[in-house]
Amino acid sequence: MEFKKALINARHHIVFIVGLLTALIIAFSIETRESAQTLGNITFEASEAIPLRESRVLTEEEFVWASTAWKYFENNYQENTGLVNSVDGYPSTTMWDTASYLMGLLAAEKLNVISKPDFTLRTEKVLRTLARLPLIDGQLPNKAYNTKTLQMVDYANKPVENGIGWSAIDIGRILVPLNIMVWQYPEFNRLVNNVLGHWDIGEMITDGYLYGSRPDSRGSGMELVQEGRIGYEEYASKALSLMGRDVFNAMKYIDYLEFRNIDGVDIPTDLRDPAKYHAHNYVVSESYILDSLEFGADSVSKIFAHRVYKAQENRYKRTGVLTAVSEDNVDQAPYFVYNTVFSDGKEWNAITDKGEDASDLKTLSTKAAFGWFALYDTGYASLLVDDAKELFSEEKGWYSGRYESDGRINKAITANTNGIVLESLAYIENGPLLSVGIN
């Protein structure tokens, strides 16, 4: 019996090792062959050198940028819960945006933007809150909460007694800062364990894939839906893999991978049809930037990230339009837009979460500009941050970006933008924020 139990416990580690070996095989095929080769049904082109930035101390100007980003979290902090608003002045948050706050908090501590006592107080308070959140069916966090009352709400911040479901991708993201705390800040281990003991992480994993939940069509309960597309799916799985969870299938790139040539670059796209799977296959900057800033990227995502970046640089060379695309809040209806390299069969597509055209709301994304600048020591990355470095309010933090059509500032101010700015600057000084030998 004990032997059988040991085998079961070891399975997670075996699966993780197999996943890493698969990634290494794919990476070797990409990186070492001089001409196009085939792996399964996918053709990989030879990779060019990636101009990664070397770690260095921040300049005085860059430290001011970090302090400006931290203003957002000072302004939107809720004393009674320890949570931070997702959008400036709006008392609601998601697990993704709470993760952005926690990553911003960790980055601010590493950069000495905040004091150690303030860091400790804020971290302890938010962890205690996460360990007492009301949960969907007593299992996992709802997609949104009121930051003042902790009520489960919909995206309009209206209370919903039984919630609107959980997002496996959002939960995967918040596990990143929790992993950082376990590995680098052992004084918080007990509080992190209380959070993980409150949440039933296993409920969102089936056969190695990630599953979110949503109200079923009859309105009688929740149904599970496979969640995640190439880029986000692998990113969200990494923190779970560090916890010994079986997410092998979610970590694979190969099953639904197809390359599309966009502005002369073969970028990774997801084969799953949005009409069939009811999920859009966005290719944006954010998932690859976060994977690189936080994990240092794996051998495959490191190449994919650079290709996504390079396509944006080539669009600039072709059109003269500075390009750094990602999903972002915008300061007008519909208030959230996915600016993509590719989505739903179209290159340089801008759409809402319902798939509606939003081409007039294309923006240069502040967080993408800072992320690419942190990762790559190139002239184009410097051009991006030179434009983005003016997009801030001294009192409120960093704006979300600049509209391509007329150069207006997109004055939405969010936790996600300001958190990623802080992460990017912490990466410049310290390298990957969660580096535990998974590359």
XYZ file of N, CA and C in Angstrom, residues 40-181:
426
model
N 6.635 16.085 -36.192
C 5.214 15.779 -36.282
C 4.671 16.400 -37.554
N 3.622 17.204 -37.429
C 3.053 17.864 -38.606
C 3.392 19.347 -38.635
N 4.420 19.750 -37.867
C 4.788 21.154 -37.758
C 6.167 21.378 -38.351
N 6.284 22.420 -39.158
C 7.577 22.793 -39.722
C 8.165 23.951 -38.937
N 9.400 23.774 -38.452
C 10.102 24.819 -37.709
C 11.188 25.412 -38.588
N 11.283 26.730 -38.576
C 12.371 27.397 -39.283
C 13.534 27.615 -38.318
N 14.725 27.762 -38.873
C 15.889 28.038 -38.046
C 15.709 29.358 -37.309
N 16.241 29.417 -36.104
C 16.057 30.594 -35.255
C 17.252 31.533 -35.360
N 16.982 32.828 -35.356
C 18.056 33.808 -35.299
C 18.449 34.049 -33.850
N 19.577 34.703 -33.664
C 20.033 35.015 -32.312
C 19.030 35.946 -31.638
N 18.815 35.731 -30.347
C 17.865 36.549 -29.591
C 18.654 37.542 -28.746
N 18.435 38.837 -28.947
C 19.244 39.872 -28.278
C 18.760 40.165 -26.858
N 18.891 39.204 -25.965
C 18.405 39.383 -24.597
C 19.199 40.450 -23.860
N 18.488 41.207 -23.051
C 19.135 42.253 -22.258
C 19.854 41.641 -21.061
N 21.052 42.106 -20.772
C 21.770 41.679 -19.574
C 21.308 42.490 -18.371
N 21.293 41.851 -17.213
C 20.851 42.525 -15.991
C 21.785 43.681 -15.654
N 21.199 44.729 -15.125
C 21.968 45.905 -14.710
C 21.152 46.690 -13.693
N 21.806 47.599 -13.003
C 21.120 48.474 -12.051
C 20.278 49.476 -12.831
N 19.085 49.783 -12.318
C 18.228 50.761 -12.978
C 18.876 52.137 -12.997
N 18.600 52.886 -14.043
C 19.003 54.289 -14.067
C 18.093 55.086 -13.133
N 18.471 56.307 -12.872
C 17.647 57.168 -12.018
C 16.266 57.369 -12.639
N 16.213 57.534 -13.964
C 14.938 57.714 -14.634
C 14.077 56.461 -14.505
N 14.674 55.294 -14.650
C 13.924 54.046 -14.555
C 13.380 53.818 -13.152
N 14.138 54.244 -12.134
C 13.632 54.120 -10.759
C 12.410 55.021 -10.562
N 12.421 56.187 -11.179
C 11.252 57.069 -11.118
C 10.065 56.391 -11.809
N 10.310 55.699 -12.913
C 9.228 54.971 -13.590
C 8.609 53.945 -12.634
N 9.454 53.233 -11.896
C 8.955 52.236 -10.951
C 8.138 52.900 -9.844
N 8.605 54.001 -9.331
C 7.886 54.715 -8.272
C 6.545 55.242 -8.783
N 6.514 55.655 -10.043
C 5.260 56.115 -10.650
C 4.255 54.968 -10.721
N 4.709 53.787 -11.111
C 3.820 52.622 -11.164
C 3.277 52.278 -9.788
N 4.105 52.412 -8.766
C 3.659 52.068 -7.412
C 2.566 53.017 -6.918
N 2.521 54.233 -7.449
C 1.462 55.184 -7.049
C 0.086 54.582 -7.267
N -0.062 53.813 -8.364
C -1.364 53.198 -8.622
C -1.792 52.336 -7.446
N -0.889 51.542 -6.922
C -1.229 50.601 -5.862
C -1.445 51.298 -4.521
N -0.796 52.417 -4.336
C -1.085 53.226 -3.154
C -2.495 53.808 -3.229
N -2.851 54.305 -4.405
C -4.150 54.964 -4.577
C -5.326 54.004 -4.510
N -5.135 52.755 -4.933
C -6.252 51.827 -5.101
C -6.269 50.691 -4.086
N -5.531 50.886 -3.020
C -5.445 49.885 -1.951
C -6.658 49.971 -1.044
N -7.232 48.824 -0.741
C -8.360 48.756 0.183
C -7.861 48.275 1.546
N -7.864 49.177 2.516
C -7.290 48.888 3.829
C -7.946 47.691 4.514
N -9.257 47.565 4.372
C -9.945 46.527 5.141
C -9.754 45.117 4.588
N -9.422 44.993 3.304
C -9.250 43.665 2.714
C -7.827 43.393 2.229
N -7.052 44.443 1.992
C -5.713 44.260 1.444
C -5.687 44.055 -0.050
N -6.862 44.085 -0.698
C -6.923 43.958 -2.149
C -6.730 45.313 -2.820
N -6.518 45.283 -4.128
C -6.340 46.505 -4.925
C -7.314 46.458 -6.091
N -7.884 47.598 -6.437
C -8.823 47.681 -7.558
C -8.137 47.324 -8.879
N -8.873 46.644 -9.746
C -8.343 46.320 -11.074
C -8.151 47.564 -11.929
N -9.099 48.482 -11.823
C -9.093 49.727 -12.592
C -9.176 50.887 -11.609
N -8.497 51.967 -11.930
C -8.404 53.111 -11.022
C -9.778 53.561 -10.514
N -9.957 53.506 -9.191
C -11.171 54.006 -8.567
C -12.367 53.084 -8.630
N -12.212 51.870 -9.187
C -13.339 50.956 -9.383
C -13.149 49.748 -8.472
N -13.985 49.574 -7.434
C -13.726 48.581 -6.379
C -14.053 47.141 -6.765
N -13.376 46.643 -7.769
C -13.553 45.261 -8.215
C -12.202 44.733 -8.655
N -12.043 43.403 -8.546
C -10.796 42.807 -9.014
C -11.038 41.383 -9.472
N -10.073 40.862 -10.236
C -10.046 39.475 -10.669
C -8.804 38.821 -10.072
N -8.699 37.510 -10.205
C -7.489 36.841 -9.752
C -6.285 37.267 -10.602
N -6.498 37.513 -11.895
C -5.395 37.979 -12.750
C -4.877 39.322 -12.245
N -5.784 40.230 -11.954
C -5.357 41.559 -11.521
C -4.812 41.550 -10.098
N -5.324 40.650 -9.266
C -4.733 40.495 -7.941
C -3.316 39.959 -8.065
N -3.085 39.069 -9.025
C -1.730 38.598 -9.299
C -0.838 39.751 -9.764
N -1.390 40.640 -10.590
C -0.616 41.800 -11.046
C -0.212 42.673 -9.862
N -1.130 42.829 -8.899
C -0.794 43.574 -7.678
C 0.317 42.864 -6.912
N 0.177 41.553 -6.710
C 1.181 40.819 -5.949
C 2.541 40.847 -6.641
N 2.551 40.733 -7.964
C 3.824 40.818 -8.696
C 4.398 42.225 -8.606
N 3.519 43.231 -8.668
C 3.988 44.602 -8.486
C 4.540 44.825 -7.092
N 3.898 44.232 -6.093
C 4.353 44.334 -4.702
C 5.721 43.690 -4.538
N 5.887 42.493 -5.081
C 7.178 41.804 -5.010
C 8.265 42.594 -5.743
N 7.912 43.131 -6.919
C 8.886 43.914 -7.688
C 9.277 45.182 -6.936
N 8.287 45.843 -6.325
C 8.567 47.074 -5.575
C 9.493 46.795 -4.401
N 9.314 45.642 -3.755
C 10.209 45.282 -2.647
C 11.621 45.029 -3.156
N 11.747 44.321 -4.273
C 13.063 44.014 -4.820
C 13.800 45.277 -5.265
N 13.035 46.285 -5.703
C 13.640 47.533 -6.195
C 13.778 48.596 -5.110
N 13.369 48.274 -3.876
C 13.395 49.218 -2.754
C 12.520 50.446 -3.002
N 11.433 50.226 -3.746
C 10.449 51.295 -3.933
C 9.588 51.437 -2.683
N 9.391 50.326 -1.958
C 8.651 50.359 -0.698
C 9.536 49.791 0.406
N 9.170 50.096 1.628
C 9.947 49.625 2.773
C 9.614 48.168 3.075
N 10.497 47.494 3.758
C 10.256 46.104 4.151
C 9.032 45.976 5.057
N 8.848 46.855 6.064
C 7.640 46.742 6.893
C 6.351 46.908 6.101
N 6.335 47.838 5.146
C 5.139 48.037 4.328
C 4.883 46.811 3.466
N 5.946 46.254 2.890
C 5.825 45.042 2.090
C 5.250 43.890 2.914
N 5.771 43.710 4.109
C 5.323 42.616 4.969
C 3.857 42.794 5.364
N 3.489 44.002 5.757
C 2.109 44.268 6.170
C 1.143 43.997 5.026
N 1.459 44.520 3.839
C 0.568 44.338 2.686
C 0.471 42.864 2.292
N 1.599 42.171 2.294
C 1.596 40.766 1.886
C 0.778 39.922 2.853
N 0.979 40.118 4.138
C 0.230 39.346 5.128
C -1.268 39.606 5.015
N -1.639 40.860 4.804
C -3.065 41.190 4.740
C -3.732 40.559 3.525
N -3.111 40.641 2.357
C -3.741 40.092 1.155
C -3.790 38.564 1.212
N -2.771 37.937 1.779
C -2.790 36.477 1.889
C -3.898 36.014 2.829
N -4.103 36.725 3.906
C -5.191 36.361 4.820
C -6.550 36.504 4.135
N -6.670 37.511 3.300
C -7.921 37.693 2.560
C -8.135 36.566 1.556
N -7.092 36.198 0.818
C -7.218 35.126 -0.175
C -7.588 33.797 0.484
N -7.219 33.641 1.742
C -7.517 32.395 2.456
C -8.926 32.370 3.034
N -9.677 33.443 2.855
C -11.045 33.455 3.369
C -12.068 33.913 2.324
N -11.667 33.985 1.061
C -12.600 34.370 0.010
C -13.756 33.381 -0.080
N -14.975 33.860 -0.344
C -16.035 32.927 -0.725
C -15.689 32.324 -2.085
N -15.934 31.027 -2.234
C -15.490 30.299 -3.423
C -16.658 29.709 -4.199
N -16.423 29.484 -5.500
C -17.417 28.798 -6.333
C -17.575 27.365 -5.825
N -18.769 27.016 -5.384
C -19.054 25.674 -4.864
C -18.056 25.257 -3.787
N -17.512 26.250 -3.081
C -16.550 25.957 -2.025
C -15.223 25.443 -2.536
N -14.931 25.645 -3.844
C -13.748 25.037 -4.444
C -12.679 26.031 -4.873
N -13.054 27.002 -5.702
C -12.061 27.894 -6.308
C -12.595 29.320 -6.397
N -11.696 30.315 -6.496
C -12.122 31.712 -6.533
C -13.000 32.045 -7.733
N -13.971 32.904 -7.509
C -14.817 33.449 -8.558
C -13.981 34.299 -9.510
N -14.519 34.582 -10.680
C -13.796 35.399 -11.658
C -13.647 36.847 -11.224
N -14.522 37.327 -10.326
C -14.443 38.724 -9.898
C -14.972 38.876 -8.473
N -14.392 39.862 -7.755
C -14.796 40.161 -6.372
C -14.867 41.667 -6.170
N -15.753 42.069 -5.278
C -15.760 43.447 -4.803
C -14.590 43.600 -3.829
N -13.708 44.563 -4.092
C -12.491 44.692 -3.280
C -12.760 45.219 -1.876
N -13.938 45.805 -1.657
C -14.283 46.315 -0.330
C -15.005 45.276 0.518
N -15.913 44.517 -0.097
C -16.781 43.614 0.654
C -16.412 42.145 0.507
N -15.597 41.801 -0.487
C -15.227 40.434 -0.839
C -16.394 39.625 -1.401
N -17.489 40.292 -1.745
C -18.599 39.578 -2.374
C -18.193 39.082 -3.756
N -18.673 37.898 -4.130
C -18.534 37.444 -5.502
C -19.440 38.301 -6.381
N -18.896 38.810 -7.485
C -19.635 39.725 -8.349
C -19.460 39.311 -9.803
N -20.266 39.931 -10.687
C -20.041 39.777 -12.114
C -19.089 40.879 -12.564
N -18.859 40.958 -13.885
C -17.882 41.940 -14.364
C -18.394 43.377 -14.285
N -19.687 43.561 -14.001
C -20.228 44.896 -13.744
C -20.201 45.216 -12.253
N -19.553 44.362 -11.470
C -19.412 44.511 -10.018
C -20.744 44.393 -9.275
N -21.678 43.666 -9.868
C -22.948 43.410 -9.203
C -22.870 42.067 -8.473
N -23.312 42.008 -7.203
C -23.218 40.759 -6.438
C -23.952 39.609 -7.119
N -23.305 38.456 -7.134
C -23.897 37.227 -7.659
C -23.663 36.159 -6.595
N -24.724 35.713 -5.985
C -24.612 34.862 -4.802
C -23.741 33.636 -5.038
N -23.941 32.954 -6.152
C -23.185 31.731 -6.435
C -22.014 31.946 -7.385
N -21.751 33.214 -7.738
C -20.629 33.533 -8.601
C -20.890 33.269 -10.070
N -19.906 33.596 -10.895
C -20.030 33.445 -12.347
C -19.038 32.420 -12.899
N -18.389 31.692 -11.996
C -17.426 30.682 -12.429
C -16.000 31.088 -12.124
N -15.092 30.155 -12.327
C -13.679 30.471 -12.114
C -12.926 30.434 -13.431
N -11.788 31.132 -13.464
C -10.880 31.112 -14.614
C -9.612 30.374 -14.220
N -9.345 29.255 -14.884
C -8.136 28.493 -14.601
C -6.881 29.286 -14.972
N -6.964 30.087 -16.032
C -5.808 30.887 -16.453
C -5.507 31.956 -15.401
N -6.543 32.628 -14.903
C -6.337 33.639 -13.866
C -5.751 33.024 -12.601
N -6.269 31.864 -12.219
C -5.772 31.205 -11.011
C -4.335 30.742 -11.220
N -4.031 30.232 -12.423
C -2.656 29.866 -12.728
C -1.715 31.041 -12.575
N -2.165 32.231 -12.980
C -1.315 33.420 -12.853
C -1.076 33.790 -11.400
N -2.112 33.727 -10.556
C -1.902 34.141 -9.161
C -1.029 33.141 -8.413
N -0.927 31.926 -8.928
C -0.022 30.966 -8.309
C 1.442 31.326 -8.545
N 1.733 32.194 -9.521
C 3.118 32.626 -9.760
C 3.644 33.396 -8.551
N 3.011 34.501 -8.120
C 3.538 35.178 -6.929
C 3.506 34.304 -5.679
N 2.525 33.405 -5.559
C 2.508 32.509 -4.402
C 3.719 31.581 -4.422
N 4.111 31.114 -5.603
C 5.326 30.314 -5.717
C 6.564 31.126 -5.375
N 6.619 32.365 -5.821
C 7.767 33.219 -5.498
C 7.895 33.370 -3.990
N 6.773 33.576 -3.317
C 6.814 33.722 -1.859
C 7.347 32.465 -1.193
